[in-house]
Amino acid sequence: MSDVFKDGDDIHEYLATHEKKDMLRFLTCGSVDDGKSTLIGRLLHDAKSIFDDQLETLGSDSKKFGTQGGEIDFALLVDGLAAEREQGITIDVAYRFFSTEKRKFIVADTPGHEQYTRNMATGASTADLAIILIDARHGVLPQTKRHSFICSLLGIRHVVVAINKMDIVDFREDKFREIEEAYREFAKPLGFKTITCMPLSALKGDNILTKSPNTPWYDGAALLPYLETVDTSRDEEQPFRMPVQWVNRPNLDFRGFAGTVVSGRVAPGDEVVILPSGKRTKVKSIVTREGDLAFADKNRAVTLTLEDEVDASRGDVIAAAAQPAEQAGQLQAKILWMDDEEMLPGRQYILKSNNRMIPAQITDLKHRIDVNTLEHLSGKTLKLNEIGECNLSLTQRLVFDPYSENRAMGSFILIDRLTNHTVGVGMIDYALRRSKNVHWQAVDVNKDSRRKMLGQKSAMLWFTGLSGSGKSTVANLVEKRLHDLGKLTYLLDGDNVRHGLNRDLGFTDADRVENIRRVGEAGKLMVDAGLITLVSFISPFRSERRAVRERMEDGEFIEIFISTPLEVAEQRDVKGLYAKARKGEIKNFTGIDSPYEEPENPDIEIDTSEVAAEKAAEMIVEYLDRNGYLEG
Amino acid sequence: MIDTETLLRRAERLSESTGLSLTTISRKLLNDGKGLARIKNGGGMTEKTLEQASRRLDELEVAETPRAKGLLSPEAMTHLDRLEAESIHIMREVVAEVENPVMLYSIGKDSAVMLHLALKAFYPSKPPFPLLHVDTTWKFREMIEFRDKLAERLGLELRVWTNQEGVKAGVGPFTHGSAVHTDIMKTQALKQALDHYKFDAAFGGARRDEEKSRAKERIFSFRTADHRWDPKSQRPELWNIYNTRTAPGESIRVFPLSNWTELDIWQYIARENIEIVPLYLAAKRPVVERDGTLIMVDDDRMPIHEGEKVEEKMVRFRTLGCYPLTGAVESEANTLPQIIEEMLLSRSSERQGRVIDHDQSASMEKKKQEGYF
Ligand SMILES: Nc1nc2c(ncn2[C@@H]2O[C@H](COP(=O)(O)OP(=O)(O)OP(=O)(O)O)[C@@H](O)[C@H]2O)c(=O)[nH]1
Ligand SMILES: [Mg+2]
C-alpha cells in the first residue's frame, strides 16, 4: 500500500508512475482533543513517511512531552511549535505530505480549539475533503458542528466522519451508530455530497490501513484505502477566467498579461472580454519560456498576449467573451470573522479579491448564523469566529462569479486598514439588484449616490470660538478619528484658507463677513461632494454663521461651540497674538477690541478648559455616530 | 466521401487538441456556428455541404494542429505542473504588490528550483528583483564558483553580503562553534543585508516538509522590524489570496516552495534539466570523519586534529551549507536518477547532515524567532 521504493526496483518506472499520480488535499478537523493530530501522525507513520532520525526524535519527545505515559505520542509528529508541545494542543495548522502507491496527499492538520478557528479555516480553504473527528465518548460537540459548517461554507463536498477513540468504548457498535445518526441528522442542511462514517482508533491503528478485527460489525472501508480511491473531482464546466496579476512589459514591442487561469480553458484565437471595461479582443498567444502553448487549462500560470492594443491592468479579469463574469459594487456574501476586534458595519475595510484591493464596507449584517442550530440570529456585529450574511458596498465595482459556481472568482478577504490584519473572509452569494442597475443604466450621480458610495452622510462641522480656544486641535483630532473609521473628510482651517482662497481679505468687519461667506460656499461644495467637512474658524458673528446654516439642508450644518473662556485662551496664547493685541500691535482682534457673539443654540458645546481635547473629539464622533452620519 | 458521423468525430477531436470551440469549428466548416450541434442532435445535411465541410476540415486540421503552428500542447496538468503554477503565482503576487523584493539565493538545489521558476514567471522579462547571497565566507568553493558563473550567464543582478564585523572578529565554525558562527555570519548578516538594502520582502526556498516548525509556517510569513517571527499570531491565509500589507519596518518572508517535497524538487530538476552544484553528485573528495560525520576538507582553514586522517572517499551532499557544518554521505550516485534512488532508499531526513539543527531541540523555531530565515 505504501509507495516505499525498494532496492532493485526500477527507478525510471517508479518516477514515471509517481509523476502521474493524482493528488488529494484534505484536512482533519473537529473538537479539541478528538485525536486529529494523532490520526495524522499515525497516517504518516503507517504510510512510512517518517525517517528514522525523525522517529528517534519522536521517541524522546514522547517521553518528554507525551500524553501517553512515555509511549509513542503520534500527535508530536505534527504539533511542531514549542507552545503546542508544551500544552499538548494544536494551535496552528500544519501541512504534511505523503504518498501511497495510488495517490499523493497534502494534509492540513488543524486545531480544535475555538480560539484558533481561523487557522482551521486556513487549512480548509484549499481542501477537497474533510476528516471530521469525533471522540466516541463525547459524540457531536458544538465545535464539531462549527467545523462542519465552515467546511460546507468553504465548499468542501466530501466528509469522512471519523468516530475516534473506539478503543475506549470497547468498540461498541451502538455507540458508533448513535453518533453516526446524530451527525447525519445535523449535517442534512449542509449539502455535503458524501458523508462516510468510520469507527477508528487513531492511537491503536484500528481501521486506519486495514479493517480492524475489533469492529467486525463495520462493513465500510478502512481510512487510507478510502482516501486513495474517493473521487472528489468537480465536473462542472466553467467558462474561462483569468484575473490579471501582473502586466509584463519588457520592451515597447511586448505587452503580456500574466496570471493564473482560474477556470475553463483558453486558446489562441479565443474571443475574450476585459472586465470591468468590457472591451473585446482575441487571444493572440500564450507565452511561456519553453514556447507558445496551443491552450492552457485551469490552474496553469501563463502570460497572454492579445490581438488588439486594449488596456488591461492588474485586477482586471480576462474572461470568455460569450460568458463574461458579473460585476457589481453591492454584494451579498457570507462572512467568517477572524479578528479579535469585532466587525463594525459602516467601517471601511480593504477587500482583496482577484488581485484587486477595493475599499469596502459592510452596510448591513442581515443575520448571524448559529453554528449549532444553523438558525439565523439577529445582530449588529460579528465577533471573532462568528459567521454572518452581509451586504457589502464597495467603492469600485468588483468582477466576480458567485462562490458556489467558481471558488476563485467568488472569494475575498477583508483587511483592516490600520492593523493590516486579515480580519475576515467572504464568499459571494450574488450581486444586489441595485448595483446591477448602476452598472447597466448610468444613474444620476448626485449627493445621495456619492454618500452611499462613501458610506457616510456628508455634513459641515462648524467649529466656532475664540482664538486659542482649541478649535483646530479638536477639529484635527476629530478628523483623525473619522479617517481611522474609513471616512472621507476635509478640514478647512482659517490659516489654510487665508493663504489661498481668501488671500485678498483683511480683518475689517466687511472682510470677515466675506471670509465666512466664501468658506461657507466652499464647504457646501464639499458636502455636496459627499465629504464630512470640518470648518475651523473664529467666525465671531452670529448672523454670518446663520447665513451659512440657511444655505445648507437640514442636518447638514452642525455648529460646535468651543466655549473656552477668554482668560484661558489668552493665558494659553499659543501664537502670541493676544499679547500683541493688548499692546495694540494688532487691530480688530476678537475678544479684545472686536466682539465675539456666542451661539445661542449650538449643536455641541465644549469648554476645553474643562474637557481634554481627546475627550472632546470622542464626544463629537459619538454625536455623529448616534445621529447616523457615519452610515451611507 | 466521409459520413456525417466521422465529420463530427474529427471535428470534436480537433476541438480537443487545439482548444478551438466546436462553435468556432462549425462556423469555419459550415458558415454556421450551430451547424455541428444540429448534426449531433440528428440533423442532416446535403451531400454538397458535407463534401465542402470535409474539404475544409482537411485544411483546418493541417493549419490548426499545434505542430503546424509551432505550438506546444500541454498534457493534463501533473502534480509538478500544479506546484510550478502555484509558485509562479506567489512570485508574481509579491512583485505586483511589494515595493522592493529580493530573492535569497543560497546556491543549493531549492534555490536552483526557485530561480528557475522565477525565470519562467516573468518571461520574457527578467525577474524584476536582485538575488541576495549571504556569504559566510565558509561556503564550499565550488558553490561560490557556480554562483558567479550562473549570475553572469543569466545576466541577473547578484548582491553578496558578508558580515564584516564578524570577519574582523575572526568568527568561524572552528573557532567559535556552529551556533555562534551561524548566528553571526548567517542570521545577523542576513538582517544587516535586509536592513541595508531596505528589502521589504524576501523569497526563501524553505519547504514545509523539511522540518516540523516549517510545516506550520505560512507562505507569506511576517517579520517585525527587528526580524522576529511570532508563530502564535500568523495571519489567516485562505485560498491563494495573500494579504501582503505591512506596517513601516515590517517585512515579509515568502516561501514559494512551501508545498514541495524533497522528491518533488529532484524530479523537477530532472524534468527541467536544471543546473545544480556538482557537490550533489558523488565524486572522490578529501574528507575527515569527525563525531560520526564526514566533513570535507575544502581549504586549509580546516584544522586536522590528532588521530584524524584525511581520506579520499566517494561522497556527495544532500544539502549544502558551510563546509565545516555539512556532513557528506558516502555514495556512488552521480546521476539524477541515482540520487533520487538513494534518497528514496534512505531512512534519514535530509537535515540530518546539518550540524546546526542538532544543537538544541526546537532549535529551528527558536532561530526563526531570532531572525534566521
Ligand atoms: N485512547 C485513545 N486515545 C486517543 C486516540 N486518539 C487520540 N487519543 C489521545 O487523545 C489526546 C488528544 O489527541 P490529539 O491528537 O492531540 O488531539 P487533537 O484533536 O489533535 O487536539 P487539538 O488539535 O488540540 O484540538 C491525546 O492524549 C491522544 O493520545 C484514540 O484513538 N484512542
Ligand atoms: Mg491537534
mmCIF file of N, CA, C and O in Angstrom, chain B residues 206-264:
data_model
loop_
_atom_site.group_PDB
_atom_site.id
_atom_site.type_symbol
_atom_site.label_atom_id
_atom_site.label_comp_id
_atom_site.label_asym_id
_atom_site.label_seq_id
_atom_site.Cartn_x
_atom_site.Cartn_y
_atom_site.Cartn_z
ATOM 1 N N ALA B 206 12.606 27.657 1.506
ATOM 2 C CA ALA B 206 12.257 26.648 2.512
ATOM 3 C C ALA B 206 10.991 25.884 2.124
ATOM 4 O O ALA B 206 10.099 26.430 1.486
ATOM 5 N N ARG B 207 10.963 24.626 2.511
ATOM 6 C CA ARG B 207 9.806 23.778 2.230
ATOM 7 C C ARG B 207 9.205 23.287 3.538
ATOM 8 O O ARG B 207 9.917 23.072 4.515
ATOM 9 N N ARG B 208 7.891 23.055 3.514
ATOM 10 C CA ARG B 208 7.239 22.612 4.744
ATOM 11 C C ARG B 208 7.642 21.203 5.136
ATOM 12 O O ARG B 208 7.545 20.837 6.300
ATOM 13 N N ASP B 209 8.068 20.398 4.190
ATOM 14 C CA ASP B 209 8.384 19.013 4.556
ATOM 15 C C ASP B 209 9.766 18.898 5.205
ATOM 16 O O ASP B 209 10.169 17.836 5.628
ATOM 17 N N GLU B 210 10.490 20.029 5.294
ATOM 18 C CA GLU B 210 11.846 19.960 5.824
ATOM 19 C C GLU B 210 11.894 19.718 7.318
ATOM 20 O O GLU B 210 12.797 19.072 7.817
ATOM 21 N N GLU B 211 10.934 20.274 8.005
ATOM 22 C CA GLU B 211 11.101 20.336 9.454
ATOM 23 C C GLU B 211 9.766 20.707 10.073
ATOM 24 O O GLU B 211 8.956 21.366 9.440
ATOM 25 N N LYS B 212 9.527 20.282 11.322
ATOM 26 C CA LYS B 212 8.168 20.389 11.832
ATOM 27 C C LYS B 212 7.694 21.799 12.155
ATOM 28 O O LYS B 212 6.500 22.064 12.141
ATOM 29 N N SER B 213 8.594 22.746 12.405
ATOM 30 C CA SER B 213 8.083 24.103 12.620
ATOM 31 C C SER B 213 7.860 24.804 11.266
ATOM 32 O O SER B 213 7.001 25.664 11.137
ATOM 33 N N ARG B 214 8.624 24.394 10.250
ATOM 34 C CA ARG B 214 8.366 24.894 8.897
ATOM 35 C C ARG B 214 6.973 24.476 8.421
ATOM 36 O O ARG B 214 6.315 25.203 7.689
ATOM 37 N N ALA B 215 6.569 23.269 8.842
ATOM 38 C CA ALA B 215 5.271 22.749 8.407
ATOM 39 C C ALA B 215 4.139 23.630 8.913
ATOM 40 O O ALA B 215 3.009 23.542 8.473
ATOM 41 N N LYS B 216 4.465 24.491 9.870
ATOM 42 C CA LYS B 216 3.459 25.348 10.480
ATOM 43 C C LYS B 216 3.470 26.745 9.892
ATOM 44 O O LYS B 216 2.650 27.574 10.264
ATOM 45 N N GLU B 217 4.431 27.029 9.049
ATOM 46 C CA GLU B 217 4.605 28.415 8.637
ATOM 47 C C GLU B 217 3.779 28.725 7.400
ATOM 48 O O GLU B 217 3.604 27.915 6.510
ATOM 49 N N ARG B 218 3.296 29.958 7.338
ATOM 50 C CA ARG B 218 2.528 30.405 6.181
ATOM 51 C C ARG B 218 3.455 30.614 4.982
ATOM 52 O O ARG B 218 4.663 30.768 5.151
ATOM 53 N N ILE B 219 2.844 30.721 3.822
ATOM 54 C CA ILE B 219 3.626 31.032 2.618
ATOM 55 C C ILE B 219 4.121 32.469 2.708
ATOM 56 O O ILE B 219 5.270 32.763 2.426
ATOM 57 N N PHE B 220 3.250 33.370 3.137
ATOM 58 C CA PHE B 220 3.652 34.747 3.405
ATOM 59 C C PHE B 220 3.817 34.872 4.918
ATOM 60 O O PHE B 220 2.842 34.845 5.657
ATOM 61 N N SER B 221 5.061 35.006 5.346
ATOM 62 C CA SER B 221 5.347 34.943 6.765
ATOM 63 C C SER B 221 5.918 36.288 7.194
ATOM 64 O O SER B 221 6.896 36.762 6.629
ATOM 65 N N PHE B 222 5.298 36.890 8.201
ATOM 66 C CA PHE B 222 5.637 38.277 8.527
ATOM 67 C C PHE B 222 6.702 38.369 9.608
ATOM 68 O O PHE B 222 6.786 37.517 10.485
ATOM 69 N N ARG B 223 7.516 39.415 9.505
ATOM 70 C CA ARG B 223 8.580 39.653 10.475
ATOM 71 C C ARG B 223 8.460 41.075 11.000
ATOM 72 O O ARG B 223 8.181 42.003 10.240
ATOM 73 N N THR B 224 8.697 41.224 12.283
ATOM 74 C CA THR B 224 8.671 42.552 12.879
ATOM 75 C C THR B 224 9.869 43.352 12.383
ATOM 76 O O THR B 224 10.729 42.821 11.691
ATOM 77 N N ALA B 225 9.933 44.624 12.774
ATOM 78 C CA ALA B 225 11.037 45.474 12.325
ATOM 79 C C ALA B 225 12.380 44.890 12.748
ATOM 80 O O ALA B 225 13.380 45.066 12.068
ATOM 81 N N ASP B 226 12.420 44.146 13.884
ATOM 82 C CA ASP B 226 13.693 43.518 14.225
ATOM 83 C C ASP B 226 13.724 42.046 13.791
ATOM 84 O O ASP B 226 14.406 41.219 14.394
ATOM 85 N N HIS B 227 12.957 41.735 12.744
ATOM 86 C CA HIS B 227 13.032 40.449 12.035
ATOM 87 C C HIS B 227 12.558 39.245 12.835
ATOM 88 O O HIS B 227 12.965 38.124 12.596
ATOM 89 N N ARG B 228 11.706 39.471 13.822
ATOM 90 C CA ARG B 228 11.226 38.341 14.599
ATOM 91 C C ARG B 228 9.973 37.729 13.992
ATOM 92 O O ARG B 228 9.125 38.426 13.452
ATOM 93 N N TRP B 229 9.885 36.412 14.125
ATOM 94 C CA TRP B 229 8.696 35.671 13.699
ATOM 95 C C TRP B 229 7.886 35.379 14.936
ATOM 96 O O TRP B 229 8.448 34.943 15.951
ATOM 97 N N ASP B 230 6.582 35.630 14.881
ATOM 98 C CA ASP B 230 5.739 35.276 16.017
ATOM 99 C C ASP B 230 4.817 34.138 15.597
ATOM 100 O O ASP B 230 3.787 34.362 14.978
ATOM 101 N N PRO B 231 5.194 32.909 15.943
ATOM 102 C CA PRO B 231 4.411 31.770 15.459
ATOM 103 C C PRO B 231 2.999 31.764 16.016
ATOM 104 O O PRO B 231 2.128 31.092 15.486
ATOM 105 N N LYS B 232 2.764 32.531 17.080
ATOM 106 C CA LYS B 232 1.438 32.471 17.694
ATOM 107 C C LYS B 232 0.450 33.450 17.073
ATOM 108 O O LYS B 232 -0.730 33.396 17.381
ATOM 109 N N SER B 233 0.917 34.332 16.218
ATOM 110 C CA SER B 233 -0.077 35.224 15.610
ATOM 111 C C SER B 233 0.135 35.325 14.101
ATOM 112 O O SER B 233 0.375 36.378 13.566
ATOM 113 N N GLN B 234 0.053 34.186 13.448
ATOM 114 C CA GLN B 234 0.176 34.201 11.992
ATOM 115 C C GLN B 234 -1.165 34.610 11.382
ATOM 116 O O GLN B 234 -2.226 34.276 11.886
ATOM 117 N N ARG B 235 -1.079 35.330 10.271
ATOM 118 C CA ARG B 235 -2.317 35.740 9.608
ATOM 119 C C ARG B 235 -2.999 34.541 8.969
ATOM 120 O O ARG B 235 -2.339 33.664 8.440
ATOM 121 N N PRO B 236 -4.342 34.543 8.985
ATOM 122 C CA PRO B 236 -5.035 33.510 8.220
ATOM 123 C C PRO B 236 -4.600 33.617 6.750
ATOM 124 O O PRO B 236 -4.311 34.716 6.282
ATOM 125 N N GLU B 237 -4.558 32.495 6.052
ATOM 126 C CA GLU B 237 -4.127 32.527 4.658
ATOM 127 C C GLU B 237 -5.048 31.606 3.879
ATOM 128 O O GLU B 237 -4.806 30.402 3.800
ATOM 129 N N LEU B 238 -6.136 32.158 3.365
ATOM 130 C CA LEU B 238 -7.128 31.305 2.710
ATOM 131 C C LEU B 238 -6.987 31.333 1.195
ATOM 132 O O LEU B 238 -6.607 32.337 0.616
ATOM 133 N N TRP B 239 -7.350 30.225 0.583
ATOM 134 C CA TRP B 239 -7.263 30.047 -0.874
ATOM 135 C C TRP B 239 -5.859 30.451 -1.326
ATOM 136 O O TRP B 239 -4.905 30.096 -0.659
ATOM 137 N N ASN B 240 -5.815 31.209 -2.426
ATOM 138 C CA ASN B 240 -4.489 31.756 -2.737
ATOM 139 C C ASN B 240 -4.560 33.276 -2.776
ATOM 140 O O ASN B 240 -3.954 33.927 -3.611
ATOM 141 N N ILE B 241 -5.353 33.826 -1.837
ATOM 142 C CA ILE B 241 -5.416 35.278 -1.704
ATOM 143 C C ILE B 241 -4.458 35.671 -0.579
ATOM 144 O O ILE B 241 -4.658 35.281 0.566
ATOM 145 N N TYR B 242 -3.434 36.396 -0.918
ATOM 146 C CA TYR B 242 -2.424 36.720 0.078
ATOM 147 C C TYR B 242 -2.523 38.183 0.496
ATOM 148 O O TYR B 242 -2.596 39.066 -0.349
ATOM 149 N N ASN B 243 -2.540 38.409 1.803
ATOM 150 C CA ASN B 243 -2.540 39.757 2.341
ATOM 151 C C ASN B 243 -1.078 40.172 2.493
ATOM 152 O O ASN B 243 -0.378 39.662 3.350
ATOM 153 N N THR B 244 -0.630 41.105 1.664
ATOM 154 C CA THR B 244 0.793 41.457 1.658
ATOM 155 C C THR B 244 1.062 42.781 2.350
ATOM 156 O O THR B 244 2.147 43.323 2.236
ATOM 157 N N ARG B 245 0.055 43.320 3.046
ATOM 158 C CA ARG B 245 0.255 44.655 3.625
ATOM 159 C C ARG B 245 1.123 44.604 4.882
ATOM 160 O O ARG B 245 0.945 43.756 5.742
ATOM 161 N N THR B 246 2.043 45.526 4.973
ATOM 162 C CA THR B 246 2.922 45.575 6.141
ATOM 163 C C THR B 246 2.942 46.988 6.698
ATOM 164 O O THR B 246 2.707 47.952 5.975
ATOM 165 N N ALA B 247 3.239 47.098 7.981
ATOM 166 C CA ALA B 247 3.464 48.406 8.584
ATOM 167 C C ALA B 247 4.904 48.791 8.288
ATOM 168 O O ALA B 247 5.729 47.929 7.983
ATOM 169 N N PRO B 248 5.229 50.090 8.378
ATOM 170 C CA PRO B 248 6.604 50.508 8.111
ATOM 171 C C PRO B 248 7.578 49.708 8.978
ATOM 172 O O PRO B 248 7.333 49.508 10.162
ATOM 173 N N GLY B 249 8.667 49.245 8.376
ATOM 174 C CA GLY B 249 9.661 48.497 9.125
ATOM 175 C C GLY B 249 9.435 46.996 9.084
ATOM 176 O O GLY B 249 10.367 46.221 9.114
ATOM 177 N N GLU B 250 8.168 46.577 9.012
ATOM 178 C CA GLU B 250 7.897 45.143 8.923
ATOM 179 C C GLU B 250 8.314 44.618 7.554
ATOM 180 O O GLU B 250 8.355 45.372 6.593
ATOM 181 N N SER B 251 8.581 43.333 7.490
ATOM 182 C CA SER B 251 8.901 42.762 6.189
ATOM 183 C C SER B 251 8.303 41.364 6.091
ATOM 184 O O SER B 251 7.796 40.823 7.066
ATOM 185 N N ILE B 252 8.365 40.809 4.883
ATOM 186 C CA ILE B 252 7.757 39.504 4.650
ATOM 187 C C ILE B 252 8.815 38.524 4.166
ATOM 188 O O ILE B 252 9.668 38.875 3.355
ATOM 189 N N ARG B 253 8.751 37.309 4.681
ATOM 190 C CA ARG B 253 9.495 36.215 4.066
ATOM 191 C C ARG B 253 8.472 35.433 3.264
ATOM 192 O O ARG B 253 7.411 35.097 3.791
ATOM 193 N N VAL B 254 8.799 35.178 2.033
ATOM 194 C CA VAL B 254 7.842 34.483 1.171
ATOM 195 C C VAL B 254 8.448 33.161 0.728
ATOM 196 O O VAL B 254 9.586 33.125 0.257
ATOM 197 N N PHE B 255 7.683 32.086 0.889
ATOM 198 C CA PHE B 255 8.199 30.757 0.580
ATOM 199 C C PHE B 255 7.423 30.112 -0.572
ATOM 200 O O PHE B 255 6.461 29.381 -0.337
ATOM 201 N N PRO B 256 7.844 30.372 -1.802
ATOM 202 C CA PRO B 256 7.090 29.838 -2.941
ATOM 203 C C PRO B 256 7.159 28.315 -3.037
ATOM 204 O O PRO B 256 6.328 27.712 -3.703
ATOM 205 N N LEU B 257 8.121 27.689 -2.368
ATOM 206 C CA LEU B 257 8.257 26.231 -2.464
ATOM 207 C C LEU B 257 7.632 25.515 -1.272
ATOM 208 O O LEU B 257 7.891 24.340 -1.051
ATOM 209 N N SER B 258 6.805 26.227 -0.502
ATOM 210 C CA SER B 258 6.246 25.651 0.720
ATOM 211 C C SER B 258 5.710 24.232 0.530
ATOM 212 O O SER B 258 5.938 23.360 1.353
ATOM 213 N N ASN B 259 4.980 24.006 -0.550
ATOM 214 C CA ASN B 259 4.289 22.735 -0.706
ATOM 215 C C ASN B 259 5.059 21.690 -1.503
ATOM 216 O O ASN B 259 4.510 20.665 -1.876
ATOM 217 N N TRP B 260 6.322 21.974 -1.784
ATOM 218 C CA TRP B 260 7.143 20.983 -2.494
ATOM 219 C C TRP B 260 7.790 20.045 -1.491
ATOM 220 O O TRP B 260 8.144 20.432 -0.388
ATOM 221 N N THR B 261 7.969 18.789 -1.896
ATOM 222 C CA THR B 261 8.737 17.867 -1.068
ATOM 223 C C THR B 261 10.117 17.695 -1.688
ATOM 224 O O THR B 261 10.363 18.112 -2.826
ATOM 225 N N GLU B 262 10.998 17.052 -0.940
ATOM 226 C CA GLU B 262 12.347 16.833 -1.444
ATOM 227 C C GLU B 262 12.293 16.053 -2.758
ATOM 228 O O GLU B 262 13.014 16.361 -3.711
ATOM 229 N N LEU B 263 11.396 15.071 -2.819
ATOM 230 C CA LEU B 263 11.288 14.285 -4.051
ATOM 231 C C LEU B 263 10.809 15.161 -5.210
ATOM 232 O O LEU B 263 11.300 15.049 -6.338
ATOM 233 N N ASP B 264 9.842 16.022 -4.942
ATOM 234 C CA ASP B 264 9.360 16.936 -5.990
ATOM 235 C C ASP B 264 10.510 17.758 -6.557
ATOM 236 O O ASP B 264 10.626 17.951 -7.765
#
